[in-house]
Short mmCIF file of C-alpha atoms in Angstrom, two decimals:
data_model
loop_
_atom_site.label_atom_id
_atom_site.label_comp_id
_atom_site.label_asym_id
_atom_site.label_seq_id
_atom_site.Cartn_x
_atom_site.Cartn_y
_atom_site.Cartn_z
CA UNK P 184 124.29 8.04 3.93
CA UNK P 185 120.34 9.39 3.48
CA UNK P 186 119.13 6.21 1.05
CA UNK P 187 117.02 8.01 -1.31
CA UNK P 188 113.56 6.82 -3.75
CA UNK P 189 112.15 7.54 -6.98
CA UNK P 190 108.40 8.45 -7.45
CA UNK P 191 107.69 8.00 -11.45
CA UNK P 192 104.73 9.95 -12.72
CA UNK P 193 103.30 9.68 -16.11
CA UNK P 194 102.93 12.77 -18.15
CA UNK P 195 99.83 11.44 -20.13
CA UNK P 196 96.21 13.70 -19.41
CA UNK P 197 93.85 12.67 -22.52
CA UNK P 198 91.55 9.54 -21.13
CA UNK P 199 91.99 8.14 -24.52
CA UNK P 200 89.10 9.15 -26.71
CA UNK P 201 86.56 10.51 -24.28
CA UNK P 202 87.15 13.94 -24.12
CA UNK P 203 88.31 13.40 -20.18
CA UNK P 204 91.46 14.52 -18.54
CA UNK P 205 94.11 12.25 -16.78
CA UNK P 206 97.57 11.92 -15.24
CA UNK P 207 98.82 10.31 -12.13
CA UNK P 208 96.21 9.26 -9.41
CA UNK P 209 97.48 11.59 -6.94
CA UNK P 210 96.81 9.42 -3.23
CA UNK P 211 99.37 6.93 -5.06
CA UNK P 212 102.20 9.16 -5.13
CA UNK P 213 101.28 11.12 -2.44
CA UNK P 214 101.15 8.50 0.45
CA UNK P 215 104.12 6.03 -0.77
CA UNK P 216 106.17 9.76 -0.35
CA UNK P 217 104.85 10.30 3.35
CA UNK P 218 105.53 6.43 3.92
CA UNK P 219 109.16 7.11 2.61
CA UNK P 220 109.84 10.66 4.00
CA UNK P 221 108.39 9.57 7.34
CA UNK P 222 110.75 6.74 7.55
CA UNK P 223 113.87 9.85 6.98
CA UNK P 224 113.89 8.61 3.20
CA UNK P 225 114.38 11.16 0.67
CA UNK P 226 112.30 11.17 -2.36
CA UNK P 227 112.50 12.60 -5.95
CA UNK P 228 110.50 12.92 -8.23
CA UNK P 229 110.24 12.15 -12.33
CA UNK P 230 107.88 12.38 -15.28
CA UNK P 231 108.03 10.94 -18.70
CA UNK P 232 108.07 14.57 -20.41
CA UNK P 233 109.37 16.72 -16.97
CA UNK P 234 107.93 19.77 -15.98
CA UNK P 235 104.41 19.77 -13.77
CA UNK P 236 102.69 16.19 -14.74
CA UNK P 237 98.98 16.29 -14.97
CA UNK P 238 97.14 14.61 -11.90
CA UNK P 239 93.81 13.38 -11.40
CA UNK P 240 91.85 12.00 -8.60
CA UNK P 241 93.01 14.34 -6.09
CA UNK P 242 91.08 14.96 -3.11
CA UNK P 243 91.44 18.23 -1.24
CA UNK P 244 90.81 17.02 2.59
CA UNK P 245 93.52 14.47 2.70
CA UNK P 246 96.40 16.57 4.14
CA UNK P 247 98.81 14.25 3.01
CA UNK P 248 97.88 15.39 -0.46
CA UNK P 249 97.66 18.58 -0.05
CA UNK P 250 101.50 18.87 1.33
CA UNK P 251 102.05 16.31 -1.73
CA UNK P 252 101.18 18.70 -4.26
CA UNK P 253 102.65 22.12 -2.04
CA UNK P 254 106.12 20.55 -2.94
CA UNK P 255 107.81 22.88 -5.61
CA UNK P 256 109.63 19.84 -7.19
CA UNK P 257 106.31 18.46 -8.66
CA UNK P 258 106.00 21.72 -10.80
CA UNK P 259 109.27 20.77 -12.64
CA UNK P 260 110.33 17.13 -12.80
CA UNK P 261 113.11 15.69 -14.51
CA UNK P 262 113.17 13.22 -17.34
CA UNK P 263 113.96 9.66 -16.70
CA UNK P 264 116.55 10.57 -19.52
CA UNK P 265 118.15 13.54 -16.70
CA UNK P 266 118.52 11.20 -14.10
CA UNK P 267 121.23 8.99 -12.37
CA UNK P 268 119.89 5.82 -11.50
CA UNK P 269 122.85 4.91 -9.94
CA UNK P 270 121.74 7.33 -6.50
CA UNK P 271 118.51 5.72 -5.85
CA UNK P 272 117.75 2.56 -4.19
CA UNK P 273 114.59 1.63 -4.74
CA UNK P 274 111.60 3.53 -7.58
CA UNK P 275 108.05 3.38 -7.41
CA UNK P 276 105.79 3.77 -9.93
CA UNK P 277 102.40 5.36 -9.33
CA UNK P 278 99.65 4.85 -11.08
CA UNK P 279 96.60 7.04 -13.12
CA UNK P 280 94.97 5.88 -15.95
CA UNK P 281 97.43 7.76 -18.23
CA UNK P 282 100.11 5.41 -17.24
CA UNK P 283 98.42 3.55 -19.86
CA UNK P 284 99.78 5.51 -22.81
CA UNK P 285 103.08 6.46 -21.95
CA UNK P 286 104.95 4.03 -19.19
CA UNK P 287 105.07 1.20 -21.75
CA UNK P 288 107.16 2.43 -24.35
CA UNK P 289 109.14 4.58 -22.51
CA UNK P 290 112.82 3.35 -23.33
CA UNK P 291 114.30 6.27 -21.23
CA UNK P 292 112.18 5.00 -18.22
CA UNK P 293 112.76 0.85 -19.14
CA UNK P 294 116.65 1.78 -19.09
CA UNK P 295 115.85 3.39 -16.01
CA UNK P 296 114.35 0.76 -13.80
CA UNK P 297 116.69 -2.09 -15.44
CA UNK P 298 119.64 -0.33 -13.41
CA UNK P 299 118.16 0.22 -10.64
CA UNK P 300 117.23 -3.31 -10.36
CA UNK P 301 121.05 -4.85 -11.76
CA UNK P 302 122.39 -2.01 -9.22
CA UNK P 303 120.05 -4.47 -6.27
CA UNK P 304 117.53 -1.99 -5.55
CA UNK P 305 113.76 -2.36 -5.32
CA UNK P 306 110.80 -1.94 -8.07
CA UNK P 307 107.88 -1.24 -6.96
CA UNK P 308 104.48 -0.11 -8.61
CA UNK P 309 100.88 0.49 -8.27
CA UNK P 310 97.54 0.20 -9.80
CA UNK P 311 98.40 1.00 -13.29
CA UNK P 312 101.76 1.52 -12.32
CA UNK P 313 103.05 -1.84 -13.24
CA UNK P 314 102.43 -0.26 -16.72
CA UNK P 315 106.09 0.62 -16.75
CA UNK P 316 106.97 -3.11 -16.48
CA UNK P 317 105.64 -3.93 -19.31
CA UNK P 318 108.71 -2.59 -21.14
CA UNK P 319 111.56 -3.55 -18.66
CA UNK P 320 113.59 -6.90 -19.95
CA UNK P 321 116.45 -7.77 -17.87
CA UNK P 322 119.78 -8.37 -20.15
CA UNK P 323 118.98 -11.61 -21.25
CA UNK P 324 115.67 -9.97 -22.35
CA UNK P 325 113.46 -11.99 -20.35
CA UNK P 326 110.82 -9.65 -19.41
CA UNK P 327 111.32 -8.42 -15.39
CA UNK P 328 107.65 -9.68 -14.55
CA UNK P 329 108.54 -13.18 -16.20
CA UNK P 330 107.94 -16.06 -13.29
CA UNK P 331 107.47 -13.05 -10.98
CA UNK P 332 104.11 -12.61 -8.57
CA UNK P 333 102.66 -9.66 -8.99
CA UNK P 334 99.60 -7.29 -8.59
CA UNK P 335 97.98 -4.41 -10.38
CA UNK P 336 95.14 -3.04 -11.59
CA UNK P 337 92.69 -5.98 -12.37
CA UNK P 338 90.72 -6.74 -15.90
CA UNK P 339 87.62 -6.49 -14.01
CA UNK P 340 88.27 -3.87 -11.97
CA UNK P 341 88.65 -1.93 -15.48
CA UNK P 342 85.60 -3.29 -16.38
CA UNK P 343 83.76 -1.81 -13.53
CA UNK P 344 84.99 1.87 -13.60
CA UNK P 345 83.51 1.39 -17.69
CA UNK P 346 87.08 1.96 -19.45
CA UNK P 347 87.82 -1.73 -20.98
CA UNK P 348 87.03 -0.16 -24.57
CA UNK P 349 89.12 3.16 -23.60
CA UNK P 350 92.54 1.66 -22.37
CA UNK P 351 95.04 0.81 -24.56
CA UNK P 352 95.33 -3.09 -23.18
CA UNK P 353 94.28 -4.72 -20.80
CA UNK P 354 97.03 -4.78 -18.20
CA UNK P 355 97.04 -7.56 -15.90
CA UNK P 356 95.98 -9.39 -18.84
CA UNK P 357 99.20 -7.66 -20.33
CA UNK P 358 101.31 -8.60 -17.04
CA UNK P 359 100.12 -12.52 -17.25
CA UNK P 360 101.03 -12.70 -21.50
CA UNK P 361 104.81 -11.63 -20.41
CA UNK P 362 104.95 -14.57 -17.82
CA UNK P 363 103.80 -12.61 -14.41
CA UNK P 364 102.03 -14.84 -12.34
CA UNK P 365 98.80 -11.80 -11.63
CA UNK P 366 97.30 -12.31 -7.84
CA UNK P 367 93.94 -10.35 -7.80
CA UNK P 368 92.04 -9.68 -4.69
CA UNK P 369 89.18 -8.49 -4.49
CA UNK P 370 87.82 -5.51 -6.23
CA UNK P 371 89.23 -2.53 -4.88
CA UNK P 372 90.40 -3.76 -1.80
CA UNK P 373 93.91 -3.41 -0.52
CA UNK P 374 95.78 -5.85 -2.54
CA UNK P 375 99.91 -6.06 -1.99
CA UNK P 376 102.20 -8.58 -3.32
CA UNK P 377 105.65 -8.91 -2.54
CA UNK P 378 108.34 -10.99 -4.47
CA UNK P 379 112.04 -10.56 -3.61
CA UNK P 380 112.83 -7.17 -4.57
CA UNK P 381 109.52 -6.46 -6.85
CA UNK P 382 106.79 -4.89 -4.91
CA UNK P 383 103.61 -4.25 -6.80
CA UNK P 384 99.71 -3.26 -5.69
CA UNK P 385 96.48 -3.88 -7.10
CA UNK P 386 95.03 -0.32 -6.49
CA UNK P 387 94.79 2.71 -4.68
CA UNK P 388 93.99 1.49 -1.42
CA UNK P 389 97.26 -0.30 -1.47
CA UNK P 390 99.42 3.01 -1.63
CA UNK P 391 100.71 2.65 1.48
CA UNK P 392 100.88 -0.97 1.92
CA UNK P 393 103.06 -0.88 -1.28
CA UNK P 394 105.10 1.65 0.42
CA UNK P 395 105.05 -0.10 3.57
CA UNK P 396 106.56 -3.54 1.48
CA UNK P 397 109.31 -1.15 -0.24
CA UNK P 398 110.90 -0.34 3.45
CA UNK P 399 110.71 -4.04 4.03
CA UNK P 400 112.76 -4.94 1.26
CA UNK P 401 114.87 -2.43 1.54
CA UNK P 402 115.57 -3.00 4.72
CA UNK P 403 116.48 -6.79 3.57
CA UNK P 404 118.76 -5.40 0.56
CA UNK P 405 120.49 -3.21 3.28
CA UNK P 406 121.33 -6.15 5.73
CA UNK P 407 121.74 -8.68 3.76
CA UNK P 408 119.40 -11.58 4.94
CA UNK P 409 117.56 -12.71 2.03
CA UNK P 410 118.64 -10.18 -0.30
CA UNK P 411 116.65 -11.23 -3.17
CA UNK P 412 113.72 -13.48 -1.41
CA UNK P 413 111.06 -15.03 -3.95
CA UNK P 414 108.74 -17.73 -4.45
CA UNK P 415 109.34 -19.88 -7.19
CA UNK P 416 107.98 -23.44 -8.55
CA UNK P 417 109.77 -26.65 -8.61
CA UNK P 418 109.25 -29.25 -10.99
CA UNK P 419 108.31 -32.36 -9.58
CA UNK P 420 106.52 -35.51 -11.32
CA UNK P 421 103.01 -34.83 -9.43
CA UNK P 422 103.31 -31.42 -10.91
CA UNK P 423 104.68 -27.97 -9.73
CA UNK P 424 105.30 -27.33 -5.90
CA UNK P 425 105.36 -23.63 -4.86
CA UNK P 426 108.47 -23.12 -2.86
CA UNK P 427 110.08 -20.05 -1.15
CA UNK P 428 113.87 -19.03 -2.15
CA UNK P 429 116.26 -16.97 -0.42
CA UNK P 430 120.04 -15.93 -0.89
CA UNK P 431 122.60 -13.84 0.10
CA UNK P 432 123.36 -10.41 -1.00
CA UNK P 433 125.86 -9.68 -4.24
CA UNK P 434 126.97 -12.23 -6.58
CA UNK P 435 128.47 -15.33 -6.28
CA UNK P 436 128.19 -19.27 -5.85
CA UNK P 437 127.18 -20.52 -2.71
CA UNK P 438 126.23 -23.64 -0.77
CA UNK P 439 122.49 -24.61 -0.90
CA UNK P 440 120.47 -25.39 2.06
CA UNK P 441 116.39 -27.09 2.20
CA UNK P 442 113.96 -25.92 5.06
CA UNK P 443 111.25 -28.03 5.69
CA UNK P 444 108.54 -26.42 7.25
CA UNK P 445 106.22 -27.40 10.48
CA UNK P 446 102.43 -28.55 10.45
CA UNK P 447 101.33 -24.95 9.95
CA UNK P 448 102.39 -25.00 6.08
CA UNK P 449 105.03 -22.51 4.35
CA UNK P 450 104.43 -19.75 6.71
CA UNK P 451 106.19 -16.20 7.59
CA UNK P 452 108.18 -18.05 10.23
CA UNK P 453 109.13 -20.19 7.79
CA UNK P 454 110.27 -17.57 5.44
CA UNK P 455 112.53 -16.18 8.27
CA UNK P 456 114.13 -18.81 9.03
CA UNK P 457 114.83 -19.21 5.07
CA UNK P 458 116.11 -15.57 5.14
CA UNK P 459 118.02 -16.08 8.19
CA UNK P 460 119.69 -18.58 6.94
CA UNK P 461 120.47 -16.54 3.40
CA UNK P 462 122.55 -14.51 5.20
CA UNK P 463 124.87 -16.45 6.58
CA UNK P 464 125.62 -17.60 2.95
CA UNK P 465 123.43 -20.14 1.67
CA UNK P 466 121.16 -20.05 -1.65
CA UNK P 467 117.85 -21.55 0.67
CA UNK P 468 115.14 -23.18 -0.33
CA UNK P 469 111.76 -23.97 1.49
CA UNK P 470 109.35 -26.20 -0.62
CA UNK P 471 105.95 -26.67 0.16
CA UNK P 472 105.38 -30.26 0.69
CA UNK P 473 101.64 -29.06 1.33
CA UNK P 474 101.28 -28.25 -2.44
CA UNK P 475 99.15 -31.65 -3.44
CA UNK P 476 96.64 -31.10 -1.07
CA UNK P 477 95.93 -27.30 -0.06
CA UNK P 478 98.96 -25.61 -1.84
CA UNK P 479 100.01 -22.17 -0.76
CA UNK P 480 98.41 -22.18 2.17
CA UNK P 481 99.64 -20.94 5.03
CA UNK P 482 97.54 -21.82 8.79
CA UNK P 483 96.96 -19.86 11.80
CA UNK P 484 98.91 -21.02 14.99
CA UNK P 485 95.70 -21.57 16.34
CA UNK P 486 93.71 -24.56 17.42
CA UNK P 487 91.66 -24.32 13.99
CA UNK P 488 94.99 -23.85 12.49
CA UNK P 489 96.64 -26.61 13.82
CA UNK P 490 93.52 -28.93 13.29
CA UNK P 491 93.93 -28.53 9.66
CA UNK P 492 97.58 -28.65 10.02
CA UNK P 493 97.17 -32.27 11.23
CA UNK P 494 94.70 -33.10 8.51
CA UNK P 495 97.16 -31.96 6.33
CA UNK P 496 100.05 -34.43 7.52
CA UNK P 497 97.66 -37.34 6.81
CA UNK P 498 97.66 -36.38 3.45
CA UNK P 499 101.94 -36.79 3.17
CA UNK P 500 103.23 -39.95 1.87
CA UNK P 501 106.96 -41.28 2.60
CA UNK P 502 106.77 -41.27 -1.43
CA UNK P 503 105.60 -38.25 -2.14
CA UNK P 504 107.91 -36.22 0.82
CA UNK P 505 111.09 -38.03 -1.13
CA UNK P 506 110.14 -36.92 -4.34
CA UNK P 507 109.46 -33.33 -3.50
CA UNK P 508 113.10 -33.46 -1.31
CA UNK P 509 114.65 -34.33 -4.61
CA UNK P 510 112.68 -32.11 -6.51
CA UNK P 511 114.53 -29.14 -4.12
CA UNK P 512 117.68 -30.87 -4.30
CA UNK P 513 117.58 -30.76 -8.69
CA UNK P 514 116.39 -27.67 -8.46
CA UNK P 515 118.91 -25.81 -6.28
CA UNK P 516 121.80 -27.92 -8.37
CA UNK P 517 120.02 -26.40 -11.79
CA UNK P 518 120.96 -22.78 -10.45
CA UNK P 519 124.14 -21.37 -11.76
CA UNK P 520 124.51 -19.82 -8.19
CA UNK P 521 125.02 -23.34 -6.12
CA UNK P 522 127.97 -24.83 -5.68
CA UNK P 523 126.48 -28.29 -5.79
CA UNK P 524 126.45 -29.05 -1.46
CA UNK P 525 122.56 -28.79 -0.28
CA UNK P 526 122.05 -29.14 3.55
CA UNK P 527 118.62 -29.76 4.76
CA UNK P 528 117.16 -28.30 7.96
CA UNK P 529 114.18 -29.40 9.34
CA UNK P 530 111.15 -27.33 12.08
CA UNK P 531 108.99 -30.32 13.67
CA UNK P 532 107.14 -31.69 11.58
CA UNK P 533 109.81 -30.78 8.68
CA UNK P 534 112.64 -32.01 11.44
CA UNK P 535 110.63 -35.47 10.66
CA UNK P 536 110.56 -35.10 6.87
CA UNK P 537 114.30 -33.87 7.04
CA UNK P 538 114.72 -37.03 8.66
CA UNK P 539 113.32 -39.32 6.46
CA UNK P 540 114.97 -37.56 3.36
CA UNK P 541 118.71 -38.09 5.43
CA UNK P 542 118.05 -41.54 5.06
CA UNK P 543 117.39 -41.64 1.40
CA UNK P 544 119.76 -39.50 -0.08
CA UNK P 545 122.67 -38.30 -0.31
CA UNK P 546 122.57 -35.35 2.17
CA UNK P 547 125.77 -33.81 3.76
CA UNK P 548 124.35 -32.14 6.83
CA UNK P 549 120.65 -32.23 8.04
CA UNK P 550 119.63 -30.32 11.22
CA UNK P 551 116.40 -31.77 12.77
CA UNK P 552 114.83 -29.72 14.98
CA UNK P 553 112.32 -31.10 17.72
CA UNK P 554 111.47 -33.89 15.06
CA UNK P 555 108.44 -35.94 16.54
CA UNK P 556 106.67 -39.13 15.10
CA UNK P 557 110.12 -40.97 14.41
CA UNK P 558 110.25 -43.85 17.44
CA UNK P 559 106.24 -44.90 15.91
CA UNK P 560 104.05 -45.17 12.95
CA UNK P 561 101.32 -42.63 13.59
CA UNK P 562 101.32 -40.58 10.86
CA UNK P 563 101.35 -41.97 7.20
CA UNK P 564 105.21 -40.50 6.40
CA UNK P 565 106.51 -42.84 9.29
CA UNK P 566 105.08 -45.76 7.93
CA UNK P 567 104.74 -48.98 7.15
CA UNK P 568 107.76 -49.13 9.41
CA UNK P 569 109.29 -46.27 11.93
CA UNK P 570 111.35 -43.46 9.92
CA UNK P 571 113.96 -43.98 13.01
CA UNK P 572 114.33 -47.45 11.67
CA UNK P 573 115.66 -46.15 8.48
CA UNK P 574 118.39 -44.30 10.39
CA UNK P 575 121.39 -46.84 9.09
CA UNK P 576 120.49 -44.92 5.30
CA UNK P 577 121.56 -41.47 6.75
CA UNK P 578 125.35 -40.63 5.22
CA UNK P 579 126.01 -37.49 6.19
CA UNK P 580 125.94 -35.76 9.60
CA UNK P 581 122.90 -35.41 11.71
CA UNK P 582 122.31 -32.76 13.99
CA UNK P 583 119.49 -33.65 16.46
CA UNK P 584 118.02 -30.42 19.00
CA UNK P 585 115.29 -30.65 21.70
CA UNK P 586 114.03 -29.60 24.22
CA UNK P 587 113.83 -31.50 27.55
CA UNK P 588 110.26 -30.20 28.14
CA UNK P 589 108.85 -30.97 24.79
CA UNK P 590 105.47 -32.22 25.40
CA UNK P 591 105.77 -34.19 21.44
CA UNK P 592 108.99 -35.69 22.44
CA UNK P 593 109.26 -37.74 25.47
CA UNK P 594 112.55 -38.63 27.34
CA UNK P 595 112.30 -41.94 26.16
CA UNK P 596 111.44 -40.96 22.30
CA UNK P 597 114.80 -38.81 22.94
CA UNK P 598 116.68 -41.52 24.28
CA UNK P 599 115.69 -44.22 21.66
CA UNK P 600 116.40 -41.91 18.99
CA UNK P 601 120.05 -41.40 20.33
CA UNK P 602 120.79 -45.32 20.94
CA UNK P 603 119.53 -45.56 17.49
CA UNK P 604 121.89 -42.98 15.69
CA UNK P 605 125.01 -44.40 17.74
CA UNK P 606 124.18 -47.97 17.22
CA UNK P 607 124.18 -47.25 13.25
CA UNK P 608 127.55 -45.58 13.89
CA UNK P 609 125.44 -42.19 11.90
CA UNK P 610 128.31 -39.04 12.75
CA UNK P 611 125.86 -37.33 14.72
CA UNK P 612 125.11 -34.81 17.73
CA UNK P 613 122.13 -35.23 19.92
CA UNK P 614 121.37 -31.76 21.94
CA UNK P 615 118.94 -31.74 24.70
CA UNK P 616 118.31 -28.30 25.83
CA UNK P 617 117.51 -27.72 29.08
CA UNK P 618 113.84 -26.24 30.34
CA UNK P 619 113.24 -25.95 26.56
CA UNK P 620 109.36 -26.57 25.40
CA UNK P 621 108.67 -27.46 21.97
CA UNK P 622 108.81 -24.98 19.02
CA UNK P 623 111.67 -22.70 21.27
CA UNK P 624 112.78 -21.52 17.91
CA UNK P 625 109.96 -19.07 17.31
CA UNK P 626 110.98 -17.55 20.92
CA UNK P 627 113.30 -15.00 20.16
CA UNK P 628 113.83 -13.61 23.25
CA UNK P 629 114.67 -17.02 24.92
CA UNK P 630 118.15 -18.29 25.40
CA UNK P 631 117.68 -21.38 23.55
CA UNK P 632 116.53 -19.50 20.29
CA UNK P 633 120.21 -17.65 20.34
CA UNK P 634 121.63 -21.14 21.12
CA UNK P 635 120.07 -23.07 18.12
CA UNK P 636 120.88 -20.60 15.87
CA UNK P 637 124.67 -20.76 16.85
CA UNK P 638 124.43 -24.86 16.46
CA UNK P 639 122.46 -24.48 13.20
CA UNK P 640 125.35 -22.37 11.71
CA UNK P 641 128.28 -24.15 12.59
CA UNK P 642 127.11 -27.73 11.20
CA UNK P 643 126.07 -25.63 8.27
CA UNK P 644 129.55 -24.71 7.81
CA UNK P 645 131.33 -27.26 9.00
CA UNK P 646 129.87 -29.62 6.50
CA UNK P 647 128.83 -27.42 3.64
CA UNK P 648 132.00 -24.96 2.92
#
């Protein structure tokens, strides 16, 4: 079945009391329309008052805008009241200053948006288009944007165009008042923020990026992998800790899993691991263990990124890591969609953190991937005694997976880990993959990748479901 996307346009034509005209900003509708249609989606238009909406900022030299403005449907758009929201997978609010007057107070537009959202669809907006989100609340009365990361035309950009005293309110400020985490980028440069099924962009330069992020979000929804991922804040005794949360598609109660990141931080690769585990039927939280030293850092896999990663590893303490993991467990337990059982998966550095947590916390199953430093005291987390010496405290099952060509974990270290697990009477699997290097999970075309995912899935299913 062809998927459908709705693009919403303002019907407001007057720019306050300036005597100037406004309307929807053409490129912010035209370029997403082109991205969607080229991807095979059916795209419909709606405007607040119906009919032909006023336009602003048209560039007749842009062939995409010319094709969009020639659409017969643009001359006779329906009103929100006349649109069946059940037929749409996503709605995108194009910007233009006119939106500031007629998007926020339109109950039909808010109801249309809320229904698409509650049906599991994607809600997107660009530039002044997020003005539509000002009036959208969830069934419990909470603003849709509360607690979510968003982009929108910034207060600084509004001042730069000389309209601060003309618009009814400053959009970025209003979104913050509603509890949103407004994330500004440089003035008039592309800035796209995706928070689960909510996608927003800062200005006209962000329009195509918003459209592409909508397609990515729709792909996640249709695949059921991390269907509603979002950035979250976890409370710890040292203040807020960021994290990434992904859950399965659909309602239900699921076991939970913590994913501990490698030395590069909470990167897209780590988020992809969380998404994949969510697709297996778990609520997954990946905490930002670097939040005390460099919150939100995502390091590139370069020599510079690796060097910075080692600097950040040196800031981690055993006490802090355990506090953060306990806070992550508590955060998951407090959710209404988790069953209480919490497993853990750790990658490289994160594998060490997961092993440590398993020795101190009641974790039913821990999957450790190529974790180093367990046998010595080379990093603060592995002191005052080697983390391996804490092995007798492990209560659940531990699965340790490593390659025999891992440059960071020698054969002697592998042997020491296996012997300590056996001596401690720990339920465990020690899996040594022939020919596998370090970080083999990142090699999607390798046999190590596929086998490892099978082992992760089986371990979690055996102990958590």
